[in-house]
Amino acid sequence: GFNTVKGFLNLVITPTYWNSVLKKIEETPNYGTVAPTDKSPLVMVEYSSPNTNKPLHLGHLRNILLGSSLAKILEACGNNVVKTNIVNDRGIHICKSMLAWKKWFDGRTPETSGVKGDHLVGDCYVAFSSALKEEVGKLKAQGMTDEEAEAASELMKEARQMLRQWEAKDPEVRALWEMMNNWVYDGFDKTYERMGASFDKIYYESQTYLDGKEKVLDGLEKGLLYKREDGSVWADLTNEGLDHKLLLRSDGTSVYMTQDIGTAKQRFDDYPIDRMIYVVGNEQNYHFQVLSILLDRLGFKWGKDLVHFSYGMVELPEGKMKSREGTVVDADDLMAEMVDSAKKVSLELGKLDGLTQEEIDNIAEIVGMGALKYFLLKVDPRKNMVFNPKESIDFNGNTGPFIQYTYARIRSVLRGAEANKLEKCDYSAVIPNEKEIALIQRLGDFPSVVAEAGKNFSPALIANYAYELVKQYNQFYHDCSILKEEDAAVRSLRLAISDATAKTVETAMALLGIKVPERM
């Protein structure tokens, strides 16, 4: 029906219309997503970007989970996606760990120490930083400034010399570098596997920085850049409202910006990329503003269109973390703690009663990792956030375990219907009640939520949709009898709503990289 009131057209939709919407949801494979084709745009998403001088930590977790989820969402929006990682495997910070290992670690290896490779190298980095802090403190006591003390530091001189030897391909330095980096890669792989993160292509700065230097020297020759008296190469960005940017140091070594130019060149040589997205924290906003300008200036037509997916920092309730002081929460430790907490809380609540030890361990892994991922992804990515492990494990409220538990509850209902051999019949003529209509409407919103999440680069939209959906389902479950409903058509409608909700929750959580358990 319809009516008009003062120029407004009001439409009245017959309640049974929503049954046809539900039927369409049921019959649509991979509901809510769009499959890419050969003609779909190719989007490259860069995330993780670790240094090989320390293990992955809580900050990396937010980065990796955002990048991994964003790649899944963009693919669900019909794009072809290439997931990529750039490993910062060279530079002064790497030499610090290498020097510390030579000086103080007595040939220790992951095998002889029983320490995971990336953690062992991280211990070397902390040891160097601690020794440097002590040395700088003594020099400052003699009247030097921070900068003067670091410049005069014997440790820093040795580290800089090691970097020059590395660039000169000194065999001994290169062999040590390869050995320690391989320890780290092995450690990273184990962490990525537990996280459920993967990459289609990994780039290494040691293999891209020379391309960057070549492009910078080419730009210098063309008058796009300039050289100072000490031999360093700079870009004058004052016309763009910025300052002067260093691209090559006076000793010829490159900086991050130069390496990023080389990496970008290699990527666009390797793939016909339509869009390049960098998932990097908001402390690097200036870096990517400059990178875009420089790529454009150096003749890369895609330079202006690169996307910096700038996300906020993540802290613990105790405050900020610092790698060099060893106060960072390692990703491995945090994941293990989350899974242990999930097991403890689930057992206390009786949610694992009657299960085998293998099932208990499996569900604890799913719930613990789900709690961690959901808590980090439900917040608007552009905002800074505080990660509270205790809050994330709660089985009530806007948490991963609450959504997972609701999914398991729905699966239990559907198994009950199957076990009791309840007949399925046509529900098209059933007049749904308000709760049922509202839930079908919510399910009908899912494709547009996925599209919006892809457009705005926001996994948080998916996360909060999933929460609102299960919250609404729980109210429906409380108010409407399902298995005990005597009218077969009404029961069929409610089972169809339950099935569509479970499938939508499973898809939504999968876009966040979160598994859902069949039983809890």
Short mmCIF file of C-alpha atoms in Angstrom, two decimals:
data_model
loop_
_atom_site.label_atom_id
_atom_site.label_comp_id
_atom_site.label_asym_id
_atom_site.label_seq_id
_atom_site.Cartn_x
_atom_site.Cartn_y
_atom_site.Cartn_z
CA GLY A 1 0.00 0.00 0.00
CA PHE A 2 0.92 3.65 -0.07
CA ASN A 3 -0.31 7.08 0.93
CA THR A 4 0.84 10.66 0.57
CA VAL A 5 1.05 13.13 3.40
CA LYS A 6 2.04 16.76 2.69
CA GLY A 7 4.18 15.87 -0.29
CA PHE A 8 5.72 12.73 1.26
CA LEU A 9 5.12 9.30 -0.28
CA ASN A 10 4.77 6.56 2.35
CA LEU A 11 5.13 2.95 1.22
CA VAL A 12 3.75 0.01 3.20
CA ILE A 13 5.49 -3.28 2.44
CA THR A 14 3.49 -6.44 2.96
CA PRO A 15 5.14 -8.52 5.74
CA THR A 16 5.43 -11.62 3.55
CA TYR A 17 7.73 -9.67 1.21
CA TRP A 18 10.52 -10.26 3.77
CA ASN A 19 10.11 -14.00 3.34
CA SER A 20 11.17 -13.61 -0.29
CA VAL A 21 14.20 -11.57 0.84
CA LEU A 22 15.15 -14.40 3.22
CA LYS A 23 14.68 -16.97 0.45
CA LYS A 24 17.02 -15.00 -1.82
CA ILE A 25 19.65 -14.82 0.95
CA GLU A 26 19.36 -18.58 1.43
CA GLU A 27 19.79 -19.27 -2.28
CA THR A 28 22.72 -16.87 -2.86
CA PRO A 29 26.12 -18.61 -2.72
CA ASN A 30 28.72 -16.64 -0.70
CA TYR A 31 26.01 -14.16 0.27
CA GLY A 32 27.28 -10.62 0.78
CA THR A 33 30.39 -10.96 -1.37
CA VAL A 34 31.22 -10.34 -5.03
CA ALA A 35 33.61 -12.70 -6.82
CA PRO A 36 36.42 -10.97 -8.75
CA THR A 37 36.91 -11.66 -12.47
CA ASP A 38 39.86 -11.38 -14.84
CA LYS A 39 38.70 -7.83 -15.61
CA SER A 40 38.47 -6.74 -11.94
CA PRO A 41 40.92 -4.07 -10.71
CA LEU A 42 44.17 -5.34 -9.18
CA VAL A 43 44.78 -3.93 -5.71
CA MET A 44 48.04 -4.50 -3.87
CA VAL A 45 47.93 -4.29 -0.08
CA GLU A 46 51.19 -3.97 1.86
CA TYR A 47 51.18 -4.88 5.54
CA SER A 48 53.38 -6.20 8.35
CA SER A 49 56.66 -4.56 7.15
CA PRO A 50 58.77 -5.84 10.05
CA ASN A 51 62.41 -5.19 10.89
CA THR A 52 64.64 -8.24 11.22
CA ASN A 53 66.12 -7.01 14.50
CA LYS A 54 63.20 -7.98 16.75
CA PRO A 55 60.15 -10.25 17.00
CA LEU A 56 56.66 -9.13 15.97
CA HIS A 57 54.85 -7.29 18.75
CA LEU A 58 51.40 -5.94 19.65
CA GLY A 59 51.77 -2.99 17.25
CA HIS A 60 52.55 -5.41 14.40
CA LEU A 61 49.48 -7.44 15.38
CA ARG A 62 47.14 -4.52 14.71
CA ASN A 63 48.92 -3.81 11.43
CA ILE A 64 48.86 -7.42 10.23
CA LEU A 65 45.25 -8.05 11.27
CA LEU A 66 44.09 -4.80 9.63
CA GLY A 67 46.01 -5.53 6.42
CA SER A 68 44.91 -9.15 6.25
CA SER A 69 41.26 -8.26 6.89
CA LEU A 70 41.35 -5.35 4.44
CA ALA A 71 42.69 -7.68 1.72
CA LYS A 72 39.83 -10.12 2.38
CA ILE A 73 37.22 -7.34 2.33
CA LEU A 74 38.57 -5.82 -0.90
CA GLU A 75 38.46 -9.25 -2.53
CA ALA A 76 34.88 -9.71 -1.26
CA CYS A 77 34.08 -6.42 -3.00
CA GLY A 78 35.13 -7.91 -6.35
CA ASN A 79 38.78 -6.85 -6.57
CA ASN A 80 41.75 -9.00 -7.43
CA VAL A 81 44.12 -8.60 -4.48
CA VAL A 82 47.86 -9.16 -4.06
CA LYS A 83 49.00 -9.31 -0.42
CA THR A 84 52.56 -8.11 -0.03
CA ASN A 85 55.11 -7.52 2.68
CA ILE A 86 58.33 -5.49 2.68
CA VAL A 87 60.92 -6.80 5.13
CA ASN A 88 63.32 -4.20 6.50
CA ASP A 89 66.30 -6.55 6.46
CA ARG A 90 69.16 -4.05 6.21
CA GLY A 91 70.30 -0.86 7.85
CA ILE A 92 71.92 0.39 11.04
CA HIS A 93 69.31 -1.24 13.33
CA ILE A 94 70.10 -4.66 11.86
CA CYS A 95 73.82 -4.05 12.36
CA LYS A 96 73.20 -3.24 16.02
CA SER A 97 71.79 -6.72 16.62
CA MET A 98 74.59 -8.33 14.61
CA LEU A 99 77.29 -6.46 16.52
CA ALA A 100 75.74 -7.35 19.88
CA TRP A 101 75.61 -11.05 18.92
CA LYS A 102 79.31 -10.99 17.99
CA LYS A 103 80.31 -9.19 21.20
CA TRP A 104 78.19 -10.74 23.93
CA PHE A 105 76.24 -13.81 22.80
CA ASP A 106 79.09 -16.36 22.56
CA GLY A 107 77.90 -18.01 19.35
CA ARG A 108 74.45 -18.73 20.76
CA THR A 109 71.82 -20.03 18.26
CA PRO A 110 68.09 -20.73 18.49
CA GLU A 111 68.94 -24.45 18.73
CA THR A 112 71.56 -24.14 21.49
CA SER A 113 69.58 -21.56 23.50
CA GLY A 114 66.08 -22.97 23.00
CA VAL A 115 64.96 -19.43 22.13
CA LYS A 116 62.83 -18.73 19.03
CA GLY A 117 65.03 -17.11 16.36
CA ASP A 118 63.32 -13.73 16.17
CA HIS A 119 63.33 -13.48 19.98
CA LEU A 120 67.06 -14.26 20.16
CA VAL A 121 67.87 -11.52 17.66
CA GLY A 122 65.55 -9.16 19.57
CA ASP A 123 67.52 -9.91 22.74
CA CYS A 124 70.68 -8.88 20.87
CA TYR A 125 69.05 -5.56 19.89
CA VAL A 126 68.02 -4.84 23.48
CA ALA A 127 71.55 -5.71 24.69
CA PHE A 128 73.08 -3.25 22.19
CA SER A 129 70.65 -0.50 23.18
CA SER A 130 71.39 -1.06 26.86
CA ALA A 131 75.16 -0.90 26.32
CA LEU A 132 74.81 2.19 24.11
CA LYS A 133 72.67 3.93 26.74
CA GLU A 134 75.39 3.28 29.34
CA GLU A 135 78.15 4.55 27.05
CA VAL A 136 76.21 7.67 26.03
CA GLY A 137 75.46 8.37 29.70
CA LYS A 138 79.19 8.43 30.50
CA LEU A 139 79.93 10.76 27.56
CA LYS A 140 77.11 13.11 28.57
CA ALA A 141 78.56 13.23 32.07
CA GLN A 142 81.68 14.72 30.42
CA GLY A 143 79.56 17.60 29.08
CA MET A 144 78.44 16.28 25.68
CA THR A 145 74.91 16.67 24.29
CA ASP A 146 72.84 13.60 23.31
CA GLU A 147 73.78 14.05 19.64
CA GLU A 148 77.48 14.60 20.38
CA ALA A 149 77.60 11.59 22.70
CA GLU A 150 76.00 9.27 20.15
CA ALA A 151 78.31 10.55 17.41
CA ALA A 152 81.33 9.90 19.65
CA SER A 153 80.13 6.48 20.80
CA GLU A 154 82.52 3.65 19.95
CA LEU A 155 79.60 1.23 19.71
CA MET A 156 77.85 3.41 17.13
CA LYS A 157 81.09 3.81 15.20
CA GLU A 158 81.41 0.01 15.04
CA ALA A 159 77.78 -0.37 13.95
CA ARG A 160 78.19 2.25 11.22
CA GLN A 161 81.39 0.57 10.06
CA MET A 162 79.53 -2.76 9.90
CA LEU A 163 76.83 -1.14 7.75
CA ARG A 164 79.49 0.17 5.34
CA GLN A 165 81.03 -3.32 5.21
CA TRP A 166 77.61 -4.79 4.49
CA GLU A 167 77.06 -2.35 1.61
CA ALA A 168 80.55 -3.24 0.33
CA LYS A 169 79.46 -6.93 0.43
CA ASP A 170 82.09 -7.96 2.97
CA PRO A 171 81.81 -11.81 3.01
CA GLU A 172 82.03 -12.21 6.80
CA VAL A 173 79.46 -9.51 7.53
CA ARG A 174 77.12 -10.81 4.83
CA ALA A 175 77.36 -14.38 6.18
CA LEU A 176 76.48 -13.22 9.71
CA TRP A 177 73.61 -11.12 8.31
CA GLU A 178 72.16 -14.06 6.35
CA MET A 179 72.42 -16.41 9.32
CA MET A 180 70.67 -14.07 11.77
CA ASN A 181 68.01 -13.02 9.24
CA ASN A 182 67.16 -16.67 8.58
CA TRP A 183 66.64 -17.16 12.32
CA VAL A 184 64.20 -14.27 12.25
CA TYR A 185 62.31 -15.45 9.13
CA ASP A 186 61.79 -18.85 10.68
CA GLY A 187 60.38 -17.18 13.79
CA PHE A 188 58.16 -14.82 11.77
CA ASP A 189 56.72 -17.73 9.77
CA LYS A 190 55.59 -19.48 12.96
CA THR A 191 53.95 -16.28 14.23
CA TYR A 192 52.19 -15.58 10.92
CA GLU A 193 50.90 -19.15 10.80
CA ARG A 194 49.28 -18.89 14.23
CA MET A 195 47.84 -15.50 13.27
CA GLY A 196 46.39 -16.90 10.05
CA ALA A 197 48.26 -14.27 8.00
CA SER A 198 49.90 -14.90 4.62
CA PHE A 199 51.45 -13.03 1.71
CA ASP A 200 51.47 -13.53 -2.05
CA LYS A 201 54.82 -11.78 -2.49
CA ILE A 202 57.53 -10.72 -0.04
CA TYR A 203 60.01 -7.99 -0.94
CA TYR A 204 63.29 -7.39 0.90
CA GLU A 205 64.86 -3.97 1.25
CA SER A 206 68.28 -5.53 0.65
CA GLN A 207 67.01 -6.29 -2.87
CA THR A 208 65.17 -3.03 -3.52
CA TYR A 209 67.38 -0.27 -2.11
CA LEU A 210 69.77 -0.30 -5.08
CA ASP A 211 66.84 0.35 -7.46
CA GLY A 212 65.92 3.25 -5.18
CA LYS A 213 69.46 4.65 -5.27
CA GLU A 214 69.45 4.34 -9.07
CA LYS A 215 66.19 6.32 -9.34
CA VAL A 216 67.49 8.98 -6.93
CA LEU A 217 70.76 9.40 -8.85
CA ASP A 218 68.76 9.57 -12.09
CA GLY A 219 66.60 12.29 -10.52
CA LEU A 220 69.75 14.13 -9.43
CA GLU A 221 71.12 14.02 -12.96
CA LYS A 222 67.85 15.41 -14.32
CA GLY A 223 67.92 18.30 -11.84
CA LEU A 224 64.88 17.03 -9.90
CA LEU A 225 67.00 16.66 -6.75
CA TYR A 226 70.14 18.38 -5.46
CA LYS A 227 73.45 17.49 -3.78
CA ARG A 228 74.90 19.26 -0.73
CA GLU A 229 78.59 19.96 -0.12
CA ASP A 230 79.01 16.83 2.00
CA GLY A 231 77.81 14.69 -0.93
CA SER A 232 74.35 13.89 0.47
CA VAL A 233 71.38 14.01 -1.93
CA TRP A 234 68.17 15.86 -1.04
CA ALA A 235 64.74 16.74 -2.41
CA ASP A 236 63.48 20.30 -2.06
CA LEU A 237 59.79 20.02 -1.22
CA THR A 238 59.20 23.64 -0.19
CA ASN A 239 56.98 24.27 -3.23
CA GLU A 240 54.67 21.56 -1.87
CA GLY A 241 54.57 23.24 1.54
CA LEU A 242 57.04 20.77 3.09
CA ASP A 243 60.76 20.87 3.94
CA HIS A 244 63.92 19.34 2.45
CA LYS A 245 64.10 15.54 2.48
CA LEU A 246 67.32 13.49 2.71
CA LEU A 247 67.47 10.62 0.16
CA LEU A 248 71.14 9.55 0.22
CA ARG A 249 73.53 10.13 3.11
CA SER A 250 76.96 11.68 2.58
CA ASP A 251 78.57 8.21 2.74
CA GLY A 252 76.25 7.03 -0.05
CA THR A 253 74.01 4.85 2.12
CA SER A 254 70.27 5.06 1.53
CA VAL A 255 67.38 5.91 3.86
CA TYR A 256 63.90 4.40 4.16
CA MET A 257 62.47 6.81 1.58
CA THR A 258 65.00 5.70 -1.04
CA GLN A 259 64.23 2.06 -0.31
CA ASP A 260 60.49 2.68 -0.65
CA ILE A 261 61.06 4.27 -4.06
CA GLY A 262 62.97 1.15 -5.19
CA THR A 263 60.32 -1.19 -3.74
CA ALA A 264 57.50 0.70 -5.48
CA LYS A 265 59.35 0.49 -8.80
CA GLN A 266 59.82 -3.27 -8.46
CA ARG A 267 56.19 -3.85 -7.52
CA PHE A 268 54.82 -1.97 -10.50
CA ASP A 269 57.30 -3.81 -12.72
CA ASP A 270 56.01 -7.13 -11.32
CA TYR A 271 52.25 -6.47 -11.35
CA PRO A 272 49.77 -4.35 -13.39
CA ILE A 273 48.59 -2.67 -10.18
CA ASP A 274 45.55 -0.39 -10.36
CA ARG A 275 45.80 0.66 -6.73
CA MET A 276 48.58 0.48 -4.14
CA ILE A 277 47.60 0.53 -0.46
CA TYR A 278 50.17 0.86 2.32
CA VAL A 279 48.94 -0.27 5.75
CA VAL A 280 51.24 1.75 8.01
CA GLY A 281 50.68 3.56 11.32
CA ASN A 282 49.75 7.23 11.48
CA GLU A 283 53.21 8.23 12.75
CA GLN A 284 54.29 7.75 9.12
CA ASN A 285 51.75 10.17 7.58
CA TYR A 286 54.52 12.61 6.58
CA HIS A 287 56.62 9.79 5.06
CA PHE A 288 53.86 8.70 2.68
CA GLN A 289 52.94 12.27 1.81
CA VAL A 290 56.57 12.74 0.73
CA LEU A 291 56.76 9.34 -1.00
CA SER A 292 53.73 10.19 -3.13
CA ILE A 293 55.27 13.52 -4.19
CA LEU A 294 58.67 11.98 -4.95
CA LEU A 295 57.28 9.07 -6.97
CA ASP A 296 55.27 11.53 -9.03
CA ARG A 297 58.28 13.81 -9.48
CA LEU A 298 60.50 10.89 -10.56
CA GLY A 299 58.04 10.01 -13.32
CA PHE A 300 55.89 7.24 -11.84
CA LYS A 301 52.38 8.05 -13.02
CA TRP A 302 50.85 6.10 -10.14
CA GLY A 303 52.68 8.12 -7.48
CA LYS A 304 49.84 10.56 -6.84
CA ASP A 305 47.28 7.79 -6.38
CA LEU A 306 48.97 5.64 -3.74
CA VAL A 307 46.85 5.12 -0.62
CA HIS A 308 48.30 5.32 2.87
CA PHE A 309 45.89 3.38 5.09
CA SER A 310 46.89 5.28 8.20
CA TYR A 311 45.84 3.60 11.44
CA GLY A 312 46.14 4.62 15.08
CA MET A 313 48.59 3.27 17.61
CA VAL A 314 47.70 0.47 20.01
CA GLU A 315 48.75 0.59 23.65
CA LEU A 316 48.25 -1.53 26.72
CA PRO A 317 46.51 -0.19 29.84
CA GLU A 318 50.04 0.39 31.24
CA GLY A 319 50.93 2.72 28.35
CA LYS A 320 53.36 2.81 25.41
CA MET A 321 55.92 0.14 24.52
CA LYS A 322 59.55 0.56 23.43
CA SER A 323 61.53 -2.08 21.53
CA ARG A 324 64.97 -0.82 22.49
CA GLU A 325 64.09 -0.96 26.18
CA GLY A 326 62.61 -4.44 25.90
CA THR A 327 59.20 -3.24 27.15
CA VAL A 328 57.31 -4.44 24.08
CA VAL A 329 54.64 -7.14 24.34
CA ASP A 330 55.69 -9.85 21.91
CA ALA A 331 52.96 -11.14 19.59
CA ASP A 332 53.85 -14.75 20.44
CA ASP A 333 53.51 -14.18 24.18
CA LEU A 334 50.26 -12.27 23.79
CA MET A 335 48.68 -14.94 21.57
CA ALA A 336 49.66 -17.70 24.01
CA GLU A 337 48.26 -15.69 26.91
CA MET A 338 44.97 -15.07 25.08
CA VAL A 339 44.49 -18.77 24.30
CA ASP A 340 45.28 -19.74 27.91
CA SER A 341 42.82 -17.13 29.18
CA ALA A 342 40.13 -18.34 26.76
CA LYS A 343 40.55 -21.91 28.02
CA LYS A 344 40.41 -20.83 31.67
CA VAL A 345 37.32 -18.62 31.26
CA SER A 346 35.50 -21.20 29.09
CA LEU A 347 36.13 -23.96 31.63
CA GLU A 348 34.97 -21.76 34.51
CA LEU A 349 31.72 -20.98 32.65
CA GLY A 350 31.16 -24.65 31.84
CA LYS A 351 31.20 -23.99 28.08
CA LEU A 352 33.60 -26.89 27.42
CA ASP A 353 31.87 -29.53 29.54
CA GLY A 354 31.77 -32.99 28.00
CA LEU A 355 34.44 -32.28 25.35
CA THR A 356 37.68 -34.17 24.78
CA GLN A 357 41.02 -32.54 25.59
CA GLU A 358 41.71 -32.14 21.86
CA GLU A 359 38.35 -30.39 21.35
CA ILE A 360 38.99 -28.16 24.39
CA ASP A 361 42.42 -27.12 23.05
CA ASN A 362 41.02 -26.48 19.57
CA ILE A 363 38.13 -24.35 20.84
CA ALA A 364 40.45 -22.43 23.20
CA GLU A 365 42.69 -21.59 20.22
CA ILE A 366 39.71 -20.44 18.13
CA VAL A 367 38.18 -18.38 20.96
CA GLY A 368 41.47 -16.90 22.22
CA MET A 369 42.62 -15.83 18.75
CA GLY A 370 39.09 -14.66 17.92
CA ALA A 371 39.00 -12.50 21.05
CA LEU A 372 42.36 -10.94 20.19
CA LYS A 373 41.54 -10.27 16.54
CA TYR A 374 38.03 -8.97 17.16
CA PHE A 375 39.12 -6.56 19.90
CA LEU A 376 41.82 -5.08 17.65
CA LEU A 377 39.54 -4.86 14.59
CA LYS A 378 36.27 -3.60 16.09
CA VAL A 379 37.74 -0.12 16.72
CA ASP A 380 37.76 2.46 13.93
CA PRO A 381 41.25 1.81 12.48
CA ARG A 382 42.06 5.51 12.35
CA LYS A 383 41.76 5.86 16.12
CA ASN A 384 44.39 5.10 18.74
CA MET A 385 43.25 2.32 21.03
CA VAL A 386 44.04 0.58 24.30
CA PHE A 387 44.06 -3.20 24.11
CA ASN A 388 42.74 -4.77 27.30
CA PRO A 389 43.19 -8.58 27.23
CA LYS A 390 40.73 -9.17 30.08
CA GLU A 391 37.92 -7.22 28.39
CA SER A 392 38.46 -9.02 25.08
CA ILE A 393 37.77 -12.51 26.52
CA ASP A 394 34.35 -11.56 27.96
CA PHE A 395 31.51 -13.79 26.72
CA ASN A 396 29.10 -10.84 26.98
CA GLY A 397 29.14 -7.54 25.14
CA ASN A 398 30.89 -6.48 21.95
CA THR A 399 33.54 -9.22 21.89
CA GLY A 400 34.67 -12.05 19.64
CA PRO A 401 33.70 -14.79 22.13
CA PHE A 402 30.14 -13.41 22.39
CA ILE A 403 29.72 -13.64 18.61
CA GLN A 404 31.39 -17.06 18.45
CA TYR A 405 29.17 -18.39 21.24
CA THR A 406 26.03 -17.17 19.46
CA TYR A 407 27.18 -18.89 16.26
CA ALA A 408 27.73 -22.15 18.17
CA ARG A 409 24.26 -21.77 19.73
CA ILE A 410 22.66 -21.41 16.26
CA ARG A 411 24.56 -24.43 14.96
CA SER A 412 23.26 -26.40 17.96
CA VAL A 413 19.69 -25.40 17.05
CA LEU A 414 20.20 -26.49 13.44
CA ARG A 415 21.71 -29.80 14.53
CA GLY A 416 18.69 -30.29 16.81
CA ALA A 417 16.32 -29.79 13.87
CA GLU A 418 18.28 -32.31 11.83
CA ALA A 419 18.45 -34.86 14.65
CA ASN A 420 14.69 -34.61 15.20
CA LYS A 421 14.08 -34.87 11.45
CA LEU A 422 11.89 -31.77 11.50
CA GLU A 423 10.35 -31.33 8.08
CA LYS A 424 11.12 -28.27 5.98
CA CYS A 425 8.15 -26.70 4.29
CA ASP A 426 7.23 -23.57 2.35
CA TYR A 427 7.17 -20.52 4.61
CA SER A 428 6.36 -17.92 1.94
CA ALA A 429 2.81 -17.36 3.21
CA VAL A 430 3.79 -17.02 6.89
CA ILE A 431 3.29 -13.50 8.26
CA PRO A 432 6.55 -12.81 10.14
CA ASN A 433 6.45 -10.93 13.43
CA GLU A 434 8.37 -7.71 14.13
CA LYS A 435 11.44 -9.49 15.54
CA GLU A 436 11.65 -11.76 12.49
CA ILE A 437 11.23 -8.88 10.04
CA ALA A 438 13.90 -6.82 11.82
CA LEU A 439 16.34 -9.74 11.72
CA ILE A 440 15.73 -10.38 8.00
CA GLN A 441 16.21 -6.67 7.34
CA ARG A 442 19.52 -6.80 9.22
CA LEU A 443 20.60 -9.80 7.14
CA GLY A 444 19.61 -7.91 4.01
CA ASP A 445 22.02 -5.11 4.95
CA PHE A 446 25.10 -7.34 4.84
CA PRO A 447 26.14 -6.80 1.17
CA SER A 448 26.01 -3.02 1.56
CA VAL A 449 28.02 -3.22 4.82
CA VAL A 450 30.75 -5.23 3.03
CA ALA A 451 30.77 -2.69 0.17
CA GLU A 452 30.99 0.22 2.64
CA ALA A 453 33.83 -1.49 4.56
CA GLY A 454 35.74 -1.87 1.29
CA LYS A 455 35.10 1.72 0.27
CA ASN A 456 36.18 3.14 3.65
CA PHE A 457 38.93 0.58 4.40
CA SER A 458 37.23 -0.29 7.67
CA PRO A 459 37.07 -3.85 9.07
CA ALA A 460 35.40 -2.22 12.10
CA LEU A 461 32.17 -1.88 10.07
CA ILE A 462 32.10 -5.65 9.54
CA ALA A 463 32.93 -6.37 13.19
CA ASN A 464 30.21 -4.13 14.58
CA TYR A 465 27.67 -5.40 12.05
CA ALA A 466 28.36 -8.97 13.24
CA TYR A 467 27.88 -7.88 16.85
CA GLU A 468 24.56 -6.12 16.14
CA LEU A 469 23.37 -9.12 14.13
CA VAL A 470 24.03 -11.68 16.88
CA LYS A 471 22.65 -9.35 19.53
CA GLN A 472 19.44 -9.14 17.53
CA TYR A 473 19.40 -12.90 16.95
CA ASN A 474 19.74 -13.56 20.69
CA GLN A 475 16.67 -11.41 21.33
CA PHE A 476 14.77 -13.32 18.61
CA TYR A 477 15.97 -16.64 20.12
CA HIS A 478 14.72 -15.53 23.54
CA ASP A 479 11.30 -14.39 22.30
CA CYS A 480 10.49 -16.92 19.57
CA SER A 481 10.23 -20.69 19.97
CA ILE A 482 12.11 -22.52 17.23
CA LEU A 483 12.42 -26.28 17.67
CA LYS A 484 9.27 -26.47 19.84
CA GLU A 485 7.15 -24.36 17.47
CA GLU A 486 4.26 -26.60 16.38
CA ASP A 487 3.35 -24.79 13.16
CA ALA A 488 5.70 -26.39 10.61
CA ALA A 489 5.70 -23.35 8.28
CA VAL A 490 6.52 -20.90 11.11
CA ARG A 491 9.20 -23.28 12.38
CA SER A 492 10.67 -23.50 8.87
CA LEU A 493 10.80 -19.71 8.67
CA ARG A 494 12.64 -19.49 12.00
CA LEU A 495 15.06 -22.24 11.06
CA ALA A 496 15.74 -20.43 7.75
CA ILE A 497 16.41 -17.19 9.68
CA SER A 498 18.76 -19.12 12.00
CA ASP A 499 20.61 -20.74 9.11
CA ALA A 500 20.99 -17.44 7.21
CA THR A 501 22.24 -15.74 10.39
CA ALA A 502 24.84 -18.46 11.01
CA LYS A 503 26.11 -18.28 7.43
CA THR A 504 26.29 -14.48 7.51
CA VAL A 505 28.11 -14.46 10.85
CA GLU A 506 30.57 -17.05 9.52
CA THR A 507 31.25 -14.94 6.41
CA ALA A 508 31.56 -11.69 8.38
CA MET A 509 33.97 -13.22 10.89
CA ALA A 510 35.98 -14.85 8.08
CA LEU A 511 36.46 -11.36 6.58
CA LEU A 512 38.09 -10.47 9.91
CA GLY A 513 40.23 -13.61 9.79
CA ILE A 514 38.28 -15.15 12.69
CA LYS A 515 37.09 -18.76 12.87
CA VAL A 516 33.79 -19.74 14.49
CA PRO A 517 33.41 -23.01 16.45
CA GLU A 518 30.64 -25.51 15.78
CA ARG A 519 30.32 -26.21 19.52
CA MET A 520 30.98 -24.24 22.68
#
